[in-house]
PDB file of C-alpha atoms in Angstrom:
ATOM      1  CA  UNK A 215     284.792 204.000  25.079  1.00 41.00           C
ATOM      2  CA  UNK A 216     282.492 206.184  27.545  1.00 42.00           C
ATOM      3  CA  UNK A 217     283.738 206.037  30.798  1.00 38.00           C
ATOM      4  CA  UNK A 218     280.998 206.914  33.129  1.00 37.00           C
ATOM      5  CA  UNK A 219     281.247 205.901  36.725  1.00 33.00           C
ATOM      6  CA  UNK A 220     278.795 203.881  37.952  1.00 29.00           C
ATOM      7  CA  UNK A 221     279.240 202.837  41.480  1.00 25.00           C
ATOM      8  CA  UNK A 222     281.153 205.822  43.248  1.00 24.00           C
ATOM      9  CA  UNK A 223     279.324 209.248  44.288  1.00 26.00           C
ATOM     10  CA  UNK A 224     278.522 212.264  45.892  1.00 25.00           C
ATOM     11  CA  UNK A 225     274.709 212.609  47.224  1.00 27.00           C
ATOM     12  CA  UNK A 226     274.493 216.136  47.439  1.00 27.00           C
ATOM     13  CA  UNK A 227     271.998 217.531  50.885  1.00 29.00           C
ATOM     14  CA  UNK A 228     268.189 217.311  48.990  1.00 30.00           C
ATOM     15  CA  UNK A 229     267.875 220.765  50.181  1.00 31.00           C
ATOM     16  CA  UNK A 230     270.239 221.711  47.663  1.00 34.00           C
ATOM     17  CA  UNK A 231     267.815 221.217  44.936  1.00 37.00           C
ATOM     18  CA  UNK A 232     264.328 223.041  45.129  1.00 39.00           C
ATOM     19  CA  UNK A 233     262.586 222.467  41.855  1.00 44.00           C
ATOM     20  CA  UNK A 234     263.497 221.210  38.168  1.00 51.00           C
ATOM     21  CA  UNK A 235     264.258 224.816  36.111  1.00 57.00           C
ATOM     22  CA  UNK A 236     261.329 224.201  33.976  1.00 66.00           C
ATOM     23  CA  UNK A 237     261.717 225.595  30.302  1.00 79.00           C
ATOM     24  CA  UNK A 238     262.393 224.014  26.567  1.00 87.00           C
ATOM     25  CA  UNK A 239     265.892 223.011  25.196  1.00 90.00           C
ATOM     26  CA  UNK A 240     267.257 222.737  21.428  1.00 92.00           C
ATOM     27  CA  UNK A 241     270.031 220.677  20.812  1.00 92.00           C
ATOM     28  CA  UNK A 242     271.713 219.143  17.433  1.00 93.00           C
ATOM     29  CA  UNK A 243     273.654 216.495  18.840  1.00 92.00           C
ATOM     30  CA  UNK A 244     273.042 212.774  20.202  1.00 93.00           C
ATOM     31  CA  UNK A 245     275.005 209.769  20.731  1.00 94.00           C
ATOM     32  CA  UNK A 246     274.187 205.856  21.305  1.00 94.00           C
ATOM     33  CA  UNK A 247     276.083 204.207  23.930  1.00 95.00           C
ATOM     34  CA  UNK A 248     275.062 200.230  24.793  1.00 95.00           C
ATOM     35  CA  UNK A 249     276.587 198.382  27.939  1.00 93.00           C
ATOM     36  CA  UNK A 250     279.447 196.197  26.799  1.00 91.00           C
ATOM     37  CA  UNK A 251     279.781 193.513  29.328  1.00 88.00           C
ATOM     38  CA  UNK A 252     283.583 192.835  27.910  1.00 88.00           C
ATOM     39  CA  UNK A 253     285.160 196.176  28.536  1.00 86.00           C
ATOM     40  CA  UNK A 254     282.326 196.352  31.831  1.00 88.00           C
ATOM     41  CA  UNK A 255     281.488 200.162  30.258  1.00 89.00           C
ATOM     42  CA  UNK A 256     279.042 201.691  28.381  1.00 92.00           C
ATOM     43  CA  UNK A 257     280.344 201.556  24.241  1.00 93.00           C
ATOM     44  CA  UNK A 258     280.162 204.804  22.106  1.00 93.00           C
ATOM     45  CA  UNK A 259     278.024 203.123  18.457  1.00 93.00           C
ATOM     46  CA  UNK A 260     276.817 205.690  16.406  1.00 92.00           C
ATOM     47  CA  UNK A 261     276.885 209.395  16.314  1.00 93.00           C
ATOM     48  CA  UNK A 262     274.063 211.829  14.768  1.00 92.00           C
ATOM     49  CA  UNK A 263     273.111 215.185  14.124  1.00 94.00           C
ATOM     50  CA  UNK A 264     270.107 215.458  15.058  1.00 92.00           C
ATOM     51  CA  UNK A 265     267.370 217.842  16.288  1.00 93.00           C
ATOM     52  CA  UNK A 266     266.106 217.811  19.770  1.00 93.00           C
ATOM     53  CA  UNK A 267     263.588 219.467  22.069  1.00 93.00           C
ATOM     54  CA  UNK A 268     263.281 219.476  25.206  1.00 91.00           C
ATOM     55  CA  UNK A 269     260.600 220.463  27.871  1.00 88.00           C
ATOM     56  CA  UNK A 270     261.078 220.484  31.409  1.00 84.00           C
ATOM     57  CA  UNK A 271     258.666 220.895  33.655  1.00 77.00           C
ATOM     58  CA  UNK A 272     258.571 219.845  37.267  1.00 70.00           C
ATOM     59  CA  UNK A 273     256.446 216.193  37.183  1.00 73.00           C
ATOM     60  CA  UNK A 274     257.231 215.853  33.475  1.00 79.00           C
ATOM     61  CA  UNK A 275     260.241 215.533  30.936  1.00 86.00           C
ATOM     62  CA  UNK A 276     258.553 216.668  27.034  1.00 87.00           C
ATOM     63  CA  UNK A 277     261.180 215.336  23.919  1.00 89.00           C
ATOM     64  CA  UNK A 278     261.226 215.203  20.403  1.00 90.00           C
ATOM     65  CA  UNK A 279     264.042 213.785  18.073  1.00 88.00           C
ATOM     66  CA  UNK A 280     264.085 215.049  14.685  1.00 88.00           C
ATOM     67  CA  UNK A 281     260.728 214.366  13.113  1.00 86.00           C
ATOM     68  CA  UNK A 282     259.043 211.229  15.368  1.00 86.00           C
ATOM     69  CA  UNK A 283     256.804 212.468  17.225  1.00 83.00           C
ATOM     70  CA  UNK A 284     256.517 213.576  21.459  1.00 85.00           C
ATOM     71  CA  UNK A 285     257.524 211.479  23.994  1.00 84.00           C
ATOM     72  CA  UNK A 286     256.251 212.251  27.780  1.00 81.00           C
ATOM     73  CA  UNK A 287     256.914 210.322  30.591  1.00 82.00           C
ATOM     74  CA  UNK A 288     255.913 211.553  34.243  1.00 81.00           C
ATOM     75  CA  UNK A 289     259.467 211.768  36.170  1.00 84.00           C
ATOM     76  CA  UNK A 290     260.599 212.383  39.541  1.00 83.00           C
ATOM     77  CA  UNK A 291     263.899 214.186  41.173  1.00 84.00           C
ATOM     78  CA  UNK A 292     266.579 211.721  43.077  1.00 86.00           C
ATOM     79  CA  UNK A 293     269.474 213.367  44.252  1.00 87.00           C
ATOM     80  CA  UNK A 294     272.367 215.018  42.990  1.00 88.00           C
ATOM     81  CA  UNK A 295     275.907 213.352  42.075  1.00 86.00           C
ATOM     82  CA  UNK A 296     278.934 214.865  40.966  1.00 84.00           C
ATOM     83  CA  UNK A 297     281.017 212.531  37.999  1.00 78.00           C
ATOM     84  CA  UNK A 298     284.451 213.794  38.610  1.00 77.00           C
ATOM     85  CA  UNK A 299     283.821 217.968  38.295  1.00 78.00           C
ATOM     86  CA  UNK A 300     280.749 217.612  36.800  1.00 79.00           C
ATOM     87  CA  UNK A 301     277.115 217.583  38.616  1.00 83.00           C
ATOM     88  CA  UNK A 302     274.308 215.684  37.760  1.00 86.00           C
ATOM     89  CA  UNK A 303     270.740 216.408  38.901  1.00 87.00           C
ATOM     90  CA  UNK A 304     269.146 213.048  38.691  1.00 90.00           C
ATOM     91  CA  UNK A 305     265.745 211.891  37.919  1.00 90.00           C
ATOM     92  CA  UNK A 306     263.410 208.109  37.227  1.00 89.00           C
ATOM     93  CA  UNK A 307     260.690 208.422  35.006  1.00 84.00           C
ATOM     94  CA  UNK A 308     257.650 205.449  35.304  1.00 78.00           C
ATOM     95  CA  UNK A 309     259.482 203.104  33.478  1.00 78.00           C
ATOM     96  CA  UNK A 310     262.520 203.050  35.705  1.00 82.00           C
ATOM     97  CA  UNK A 311     264.410 205.233  33.323  1.00 89.00           C
ATOM     98  CA  UNK A 312     266.906 207.905  34.619  1.00 92.00           C
ATOM     99  CA  UNK A 313     267.750 210.560  33.391  1.00 92.00           C
ATOM    100  CA  UNK A 314     270.954 213.042  34.705  1.00 90.00           C
ATOM    101  CA  UNK A 315     271.095 216.905  33.564  1.00 88.00           C
ATOM    102  CA  UNK A 316     274.086 218.932  33.868  1.00 82.00           C
ATOM    103  CA  UNK A 317     272.880 221.968  33.224  1.00 74.00           C
ATOM    104  CA  UNK A 318     276.334 223.839  33.304  1.00 74.00           C
ATOM    105  CA  UNK A 319     277.616 222.551  29.626  1.00 64.00           C
ATOM    106  CA  UNK A 320     273.554 221.869  28.737  1.00 80.00           C
ATOM    107  CA  UNK A 321     274.029 217.800  28.513  1.00 86.00           C
ATOM    108  CA  UNK A 322     271.227 215.167  28.976  1.00 90.00           C
ATOM    109  CA  UNK A 323     272.038 211.434  29.770  1.00 92.00           C
ATOM    110  CA  UNK A 324     269.363 209.694  29.056  1.00 92.00           C
ATOM    111  CA  UNK A 325     270.394 205.249  30.831  1.00 93.00           C
ATOM    112  CA  UNK A 326     267.053 203.188  29.812  1.00 91.00           C
ATOM    113  CA  UNK A 327     266.651 199.111  28.398  1.00 90.00           C
ATOM    114  CA  UNK A 328     266.779 197.879  32.155  1.00 89.00           C
ATOM    115  CA  UNK A 329     267.777 194.548  32.238  1.00 88.00           C
ATOM    116  CA  UNK A 330     266.258 192.738  35.239  1.00 85.00           C
ATOM    117  CA  UNK A 331     269.382 190.122  34.718  1.00 84.00           C
ATOM    118  CA  UNK A 332     272.048 192.365  35.227  1.00 84.00           C
ATOM    119  CA  UNK A 333     270.142 194.903  37.422  1.00 87.00           C
ATOM    120  CA  UNK A 334     271.561 198.061  35.048  1.00 89.00           C
ATOM    121  CA  UNK A 335     270.378 199.872  31.851  1.00 93.00           C
ATOM    122  CA  UNK A 336     271.647 198.455  29.061  1.00 94.00           C
ATOM    123  CA  UNK A 337     271.416 201.786  27.033  1.00 94.00           C
ATOM    124  CA  UNK A 338     271.977 205.823  26.805  1.00 94.00           C
ATOM    125  CA  UNK A 339     271.029 208.933  24.498  1.00 93.00           C
ATOM    126  CA  UNK A 340     273.198 212.098  24.483  1.00 93.00           C
ATOM    127  CA  UNK A 341     271.473 214.853  24.065  1.00 92.00           C
ATOM    128  CA  UNK A 342     274.691 217.837  23.414  1.00 89.00           C
ATOM    129  CA  UNK A 343     275.456 220.977  22.776  1.00 88.00           C
ATOM    130  CA  UNK A 344     271.499 221.961  24.322  1.00 90.00           C
ATOM    131  CA  UNK A 345     270.125 225.718  24.694  1.00 89.00           C
ATOM    132  CA  UNK A 346     267.427 227.486  25.660  1.00 89.00           C
ATOM    133  CA  UNK A 347     264.823 227.718  23.212  1.00 90.00           C
ATOM    134  CA  UNK A 348     261.852 228.785  24.679  1.00 84.00           C
ATOM    135  CA  UNK A 349     260.002 228.977  21.057  1.00 88.00           C
ATOM    136  CA  UNK A 350     259.471 225.120  21.515  1.00 89.00           C
ATOM    137  CA  UNK A 351     257.137 225.895  24.278  1.00 84.00           C
ATOM    138  CA  UNK A 352     254.744 227.715  21.677  1.00 79.00           C
ATOM    139  CA  UNK A 353     255.504 225.177  19.151  1.00 81.00           C
ATOM    140  CA  UNK A 354     254.752 222.114  21.351  1.00 80.00           C
ATOM    141  CA  UNK A 355     251.566 224.278  22.813  1.00 73.00           C
ATOM    142  CA  UNK A 356     249.883 224.306  19.256  1.00 70.00           C
ATOM    143  CA  UNK A 357     250.025 221.260  18.334  1.00 71.00           C
ATOM    144  CA  UNK A 358     249.133 219.918  21.974  1.00 66.00           C
ATOM    145  CA  UNK A 359     247.505 223.175  23.073  1.00 54.00           C
ATOM    146  CA  UNK A 360     246.185 221.498  26.299  1.00 51.00           C
ATOM    147  CA  UNK A 361     248.836 220.193  27.266  1.00 49.00           C
ATOM    148  CA  UNK A 362     251.447 222.381  29.052  1.00 46.00           C
ATOM    149  CA  UNK A 363     251.022 224.479  32.351  1.00 48.00           C
ATOM    150  CA  UNK A 364     249.750 228.053  32.390  1.00 59.00           C
ATOM    151  CA  UNK A 365     251.219 230.148  34.165  1.00 70.00           C
ATOM    152  CA  UNK A 366     250.139 231.025  37.685  1.00 80.00           C
ATOM    153  CA  UNK A 367     248.239 233.780  38.243  1.00 84.00           C
ATOM    154  CA  UNK A 368     245.973 235.325  41.318  1.00 88.00           C
ATOM    155  CA  UNK A 369     242.444 237.243  40.973  1.00 90.00           C
ATOM    156  CA  UNK A 370     240.523 238.997  44.068  1.00 93.00           C
ATOM    157  CA  UNK A 371     236.682 239.141  43.751  1.00 94.00           C
ATOM    158  CA  UNK A 372     234.965 240.810  46.300  1.00 94.00           C
ATOM    159  CA  UNK A 373     231.263 240.125  45.851  1.00 95.00           C
ATOM    160  CA  UNK A 374     229.754 236.243  45.853  1.00 96.00           C
ATOM    161  CA  UNK A 375     226.328 235.450  45.125  1.00 95.00           C
ATOM    162  CA  UNK A 376     224.646 231.689  45.132  1.00 95.00           C
ATOM    163  CA  UNK A 377     222.222 230.232  42.233  1.00 93.00           C
ATOM    164  CA  UNK A 378     219.545 228.220  44.074  1.00 88.00           C
ATOM    165  CA  UNK A 379     217.426 225.731  42.311  1.00 84.00           C
ATOM    166  CA  UNK A 380     214.422 225.848  44.424  1.00 84.00           C
ATOM    167  CA  UNK A 381     213.893 229.201  43.384  1.00 83.00           C
ATOM    168  CA  UNK A 382     215.336 229.251  39.803  1.00 86.00           C
ATOM    169  CA  UNK A 383     217.214 232.310  40.239  1.00 90.00           C
ATOM    170  CA  UNK A 384     220.399 233.906  41.734  1.00 93.00           C
ATOM    171  CA  UNK A 385     220.843 235.433  45.380  1.00 94.00           C
ATOM    172  CA  UNK A 386     221.796 239.104  45.856  1.00 93.00           C
ATOM    173  CA  UNK A 387     224.878 240.249  45.369  1.00 94.00           C
ATOM    174  CA  UNK A 388     226.949 239.782  49.076  1.00 94.00           C
ATOM    175  CA  UNK A 389     229.970 241.571  49.695  1.00 95.00           C
ATOM    176  CA  UNK A 390     233.259 238.815  50.752  1.00 94.00           C
ATOM    177  CA  UNK A 391     236.117 238.809  49.646  1.00 95.00           C
ATOM    178  CA  UNK A 392     237.334 235.435  47.817  1.00 96.00           C
ATOM    179  CA  UNK A 393     241.652 234.932  46.385  1.00 95.00           C
ATOM    180  CA  UNK A 394     242.043 232.095  44.046  1.00 94.00           C
ATOM    181  CA  UNK A 395     245.483 231.726  42.283  1.00 92.00           C
ATOM    182  CA  UNK A 396     245.494 229.489  39.768  1.00 90.00           C
ATOM    183  CA  UNK A 397     247.943 227.209  38.272  1.00 87.00           C
ATOM    184  CA  UNK A 398     249.618 226.611  41.478  1.00 86.00           C
ATOM    185  CA  UNK A 399     251.550 223.449  40.507  1.00 82.00           C
ATOM    186  CA  UNK A 400     251.958 222.105  37.390  1.00 75.00           C
ATOM    187  CA  UNK A 401     248.778 220.257  37.632  1.00 79.00           C
ATOM    188  CA  UNK A 402     246.956 223.381  37.405  1.00 84.00           C
ATOM    189  CA  UNK A 403     245.307 222.836  40.679  1.00 90.00           C
ATOM    190  CA  UNK A 404     244.036 226.283  42.298  1.00 94.00           C
ATOM    191  CA  UNK A 405     243.656 227.723  45.012  1.00 95.00           C
ATOM    192  CA  UNK A 406     241.210 229.879  47.297  1.00 96.00           C
ATOM    193  CA  UNK A 407     241.502 231.630  49.741  1.00 95.00           C
ATOM    194  CA  UNK A 408     237.814 232.239  51.087  1.00 94.00           C
ATOM    195  CA  UNK A 409     235.975 235.425  52.634  1.00 93.00           C
ATOM    196  CA  UNK A 410     236.364 233.238  56.460  1.00 92.00           C
ATOM    197  CA  UNK A 411     239.593 232.891  56.005  1.00 90.00           C
ATOM    198  CA  UNK A 412     240.075 229.451  54.964  1.00 92.00           C
ATOM    199  CA  UNK A 413     242.964 227.617  52.714  1.00 94.00           C
ATOM    200  CA  UNK A 414     241.349 225.262  49.844  1.00 95.00           C
ATOM    201  CA  UNK A 415     242.807 223.952  46.970  1.00 95.00           C
ATOM    202  CA  UNK A 416     240.629 222.168  44.776  1.00 95.00           C
ATOM    203  CA  UNK A 417     242.287 219.317  42.274  1.00 92.00           C
ATOM    204  CA  UNK A 418     242.013 219.987  38.939  1.00 91.00           C
ATOM    205  CA  UNK A 419     240.821 216.498  37.326  1.00 89.00           C
ATOM    206  CA  UNK A 420     240.497 217.770  33.169  1.00 84.00           C
ATOM    207  CA  UNK A 421     241.966 220.146  30.563  1.00 79.00           C
ATOM    208  CA  UNK A 422     240.979 223.102  29.671  1.00 82.00           C
ATOM    209  CA  UNK A 423     237.954 224.076  27.390  1.00 85.00           C
ATOM    210  CA  UNK A 424     237.811 227.729  26.069  1.00 84.00           C
ATOM    211  CA  UNK A 425     234.310 229.066  25.179  1.00 87.00           C
ATOM    212  CA  UNK A 426     232.068 231.889  24.506  1.00 88.00           C
ATOM    213  CA  UNK A 427     228.331 232.114  26.016  1.00 88.00           C
ATOM    214  CA  UNK A 428     225.800 233.168  23.637  1.00 87.00           C
ATOM    215  CA  UNK A 429     226.887 237.080  24.237  1.00 86.00           C
ATOM    216  CA  UNK A 430     230.387 236.206  22.725  1.00 86.00           C
ATOM    217  CA  UNK A 431     231.851 236.277  26.037  1.00 88.00           C
ATOM    218  CA  UNK A 432     235.046 234.820  26.370  1.00 89.00           C
ATOM    219  CA  UNK A 433     235.806 232.309  29.210  1.00 90.00           C
ATOM    220  CA  UNK A 434     237.661 228.683  29.843  1.00 89.00           C
ATOM    221  CA  UNK A 435     236.348 225.747  31.969  1.00 92.00           C
ATOM    222  CA  UNK A 436     237.437 223.062  33.474  1.00 91.00           C
ATOM    223  CA  UNK A 437     236.433 219.959  35.847  1.00 92.00           C
ATOM    224  CA  UNK A 438     238.403 219.722  39.283  1.00 93.00           C
ATOM    225  CA  UNK A 439     237.364 218.293  42.984  1.00 93.00           C
ATOM    226  CA  UNK A 440     236.579 219.861  45.775  1.00 93.00           C
ATOM    227  CA  UNK A 441     237.591 219.830  49.541  1.00 90.00           C
ATOM    228  CA  UNK A 442     234.853 217.756  50.810  1.00 90.00           C
ATOM    229  CA  UNK A 443     235.685 215.363  47.486  1.00 90.00           C
ATOM    230  CA  UNK A 444     232.762 216.503  45.283  1.00 92.00           C
ATOM    231  CA  UNK A 445     233.555 217.117  41.375  1.00 93.00           C
ATOM    232  CA  UNK A 446     232.285 220.535  39.400  1.00 95.00           C
ATOM    233  CA  UNK A 447     232.733 222.778  37.083  1.00 95.00           C
ATOM    234  CA  UNK A 448     235.197 225.809  37.501  1.00 95.00           C
ATOM    235  CA  UNK A 449     234.176 228.839  35.150  1.00 94.00           C
ATOM    236  CA  UNK A 450     236.400 231.508  35.217  1.00 92.00           C
ATOM    237  CA  UNK A 451     235.058 235.100  32.357  1.00 91.00           C
ATOM    238  CA  UNK A 452     238.089 237.152  31.035  1.00 84.00           C
ATOM    239  CA  UNK A 453     236.119 239.858  32.382  1.00 86.00           C
ATOM    240  CA  UNK A 454     236.165 239.749  36.465  1.00 83.00           C
ATOM    241  CA  UNK A 455     233.017 241.502  36.620  1.00 85.00           C
ATOM    242  CA  UNK A 456     231.284 238.588  34.699  1.00 90.00           C
ATOM    243  CA  UNK A 457     233.387 236.846  37.673  1.00 92.00           C
ATOM    244  CA  UNK A 458     233.829 233.314  38.337  1.00 95.00           C
ATOM    245  CA  UNK A 459     231.906 229.896  38.869  1.00 95.00           C
ATOM    246  CA  UNK A 460     231.734 227.379  41.042  1.00 96.00           C
ATOM    247  CA  UNK A 461     228.711 225.064  39.238  1.00 95.00           C
ATOM    248  CA  UNK A 462     227.377 221.666  41.442  1.00 94.00           C
ATOM    249  CA  UNK A 463     224.876 220.304  38.524  1.00 87.00           C
ATOM    250  CA  UNK A 464     221.442 222.133  39.563  1.00 88.00           C
ATOM    251  CA  UNK A 465     223.358 225.028  41.985  1.00 92.00           C
ATOM    252  CA  UNK A 466     226.632 227.768  41.504  1.00 95.00           C
ATOM    253  CA  UNK A 467     228.243 229.724  43.160  1.00 96.00           C
ATOM    254  CA  UNK A 468     229.321 233.850  41.202  1.00 96.00           C
ATOM    255  CA  UNK A 469     232.095 235.165  41.947  1.00 96.00           C
ATOM    256  CA  UNK A 470     232.222 238.804  40.916  1.00 94.00           C
ATOM    257  CA  UNK A 471     234.468 241.845  41.870  1.00 91.00           C
ATOM    258  CA  UNK A 472     232.768 244.990  41.495  1.00 87.00           C
TER     259      UNK A 472
END
C-alpha cells in the first residue's frame, strides 16, 4: 500500500517558489492507486509501462498518455509540501485535481476523482522516471502550432506614423522611440513602452496567424485589447523596416526602425 501522508506537512514560505519550471518531460511508467476505506490509505491497483509526455507552463499542464490525445488543464501553484525527505510543489487545476511534482526525483503524483462525501480524491496516478525532453515541445507545436507560448523578445522602433481615414493616407514619419516586448507571459501578452515613457500592457485575445503581403513580405497578426479597453489588430513584420502596425478599423499606427 502506498504510504502518502494525508494530514501532516510543512508549508514552506511562498517566496521560495518563483514559477513553474517550464519545460517538457518524458516518462515510461504509470502506477495507479485507489483509496481503500478499510485500510485508510491508497492501494496500488496497476503498474503500466507506458510512454507519457508532459509539458509544464506557468498556467497550464499538458499531458499525453500512450497513444491517447493530449489533455490540457489550467493549474495554479498552491504551496510546497514535505513528505518525509521529499519536497513536492503542489498545484490545483480547474477540476479540483491536485498535482504534486518532485523535481529532484522526476516524479508527478496526480490526485483525481474528487469525492464530495469523503472530501478526498479517490484515485491517484503516479508518473515515474521522468526526464527532460524538449523535443516534445517541437512535436506538440507541429500538431498545435498556436497553443504553445513563444519565447519572449524585444524590438525597438524609432519612427512612428498614423493612418488618417479622412485623407486616406499615412502621415509623415516622426521621431519617437517605442519599445515592444512580445510574449511577456504565458498568455502571450505584449508590453509597450511608449515614446513618452508610459508603460502599458496589451492583452492577447486570439491565436497568432501567419501571412504574407501581396509582395511576399511575411508577418504575424493577432487580436489584442489595449489599455483603453479597445480591441485592435496587432501586426508585426519580420522586417523591422516594415515595422509593426496597430490597426483600429479605418485607422492605424505604424512603428518602424530606420
